[in-house]
Amino acid sequence: MSQAHLNASSSSSSNFQLVLSAALDAYEKRTKNKLLTHPLAAQLQSCNSPTAIISVLQDLIQQFDRRRRSDERLTNWLNPTVNVLYAFASTLGQGVGLVFSPANVVFSGIGVLLLAAKDVDASQDVLIDIFVRIEGFFKRLESYTEVQPTVAMTDVIVKIIIEVLSILAIATKEVKGGRSKKFLKKLLGKNNIEDALKKLDTLTMEEARMAIAETLKVTNRVDDKVDKVDDKVAKVDDKVDKVDDKVDKVDDTVNRMDDTVNRVDDKVDKVDDTVDK
């Protein structure tokens, strides 16, 4: 990786720290919750894999779903969302040590929303609507988590994380207000959360397009290297063919020498016969 790319990545990560801090302040003002000091944050901080994080969040969903009809859509969205955000956090953590994990901040926000919704009977349908849409956004990115992100891709990753945090803040505020089912159903039609969901849709599509383009670049570079290897192999084959030709010529020379030796032997035999007579 070039020094320029390292510097750009370092600058981007530093800026992200400031942007996320501002987003956390906005979240706190809207929900009256401090995610960094919430008990869930400490619990999630000890998780060292997506599987461990999913386990924590599934426990919260079970608590939320215990008094309601079971709906698998409440858990289906977890895998793509957690896998992608966890990969994003690893990307943002490279080069510059972050004070806190951006993924854990979002996972804490998800947990706070589930806890807030636990005692609001009208909240399940609204959460399912939100989670299903988020699942669709992150599914399109799940296949590209192994792609080495460019600086431009990292910038979009930052925007995606901030937008998810904004959606969680809006939903948490409304659910904590103990709104009626009719009001909560209207939540998805309100400009603030609908705009945030549309923006998240656009950002994840943009990230997917850039990931595809980067994958094609890498594939083309690999193809070029394979072509060069093929050229080198072909040259080696040519040299081997030339060596074979030389060996064949040596064999011909040896055969001619054998013929000459045989003729000499014949002559010697004739001389011996003459002497004997």
Steps between C-alpha positions, in 0.01 A plus 500: 500500500636841405592762759243734348229238551610444860490873569156529341372205703643649819336835431169333416504297824581809705214690340269208564574518871378860502194424286398204716542705817265761355252226404512360853426845641200527267385151604524595869298818452228310316478188721646615835732197487880497506599202290864496609411461868194280456535153661453343157814675375718319754333168421548543125857621546591154630365336182782413260298366207177566308360174642546622858333832420207331327454279808469806727251671269297180454459478878358853499264414215377195691423723799319741272311224314404295806160663551424527128449275202829354384623650174824384338535837327609638836817289478554449125652844459769443764748290298556732201483813716746380765738338249525811284527748788763283672705493179457878466629551855810294422562715194464826689723374780797441267773761506363705787396366839142606565397590853189282466370247251258659251325166455443456873348846516243397239443160662441677833249725325317193366491354851368822653221508240403140579497572873287810446256306285468212745215665692326659203252254351450708187869504409552156345356573155692825475830337598443218253444753221822683589706183548381343173605810307837515675550129426451564129753784501772299671439177307621675186832569673553167678678344201756781485629511858828339388568770240784732602324840516630810327501839672175587319340175618609572857335842487172336398540244780518787749182652359320164519587454868388854583172450313423173682563678830261777396225248411543328836481832683177604327334163558613482864364845579158422356476156661606634841218751474255212541318594183190323378517238226333741258760768572794261478380365166508857373862523616626340179315761299651792688760698313785460752518120519380445142770735372760321713395160364509626141844648560623170643362325192692736272823470700498120506435491124792738446728288718397184314576660162844611616571155648408337169724743311790432739448124464518533121822701529657232719382229260651686205830540685504128576422423135789724390735319736379162373558615142855604591562164664365329188740707288791399720396135485476525121853645488625217719330253268676664204834466675427137582412438135831657395687281748316198360609603149859525615479162669360354178795647307743354752328164462539526121869580539549210737323270255726616218805442719372151577471432127855624445632284782317199356658561158843529660438174684408334169821621341705380796335159472591484129860592576511228765367248248770599248775468760374158601522379138 
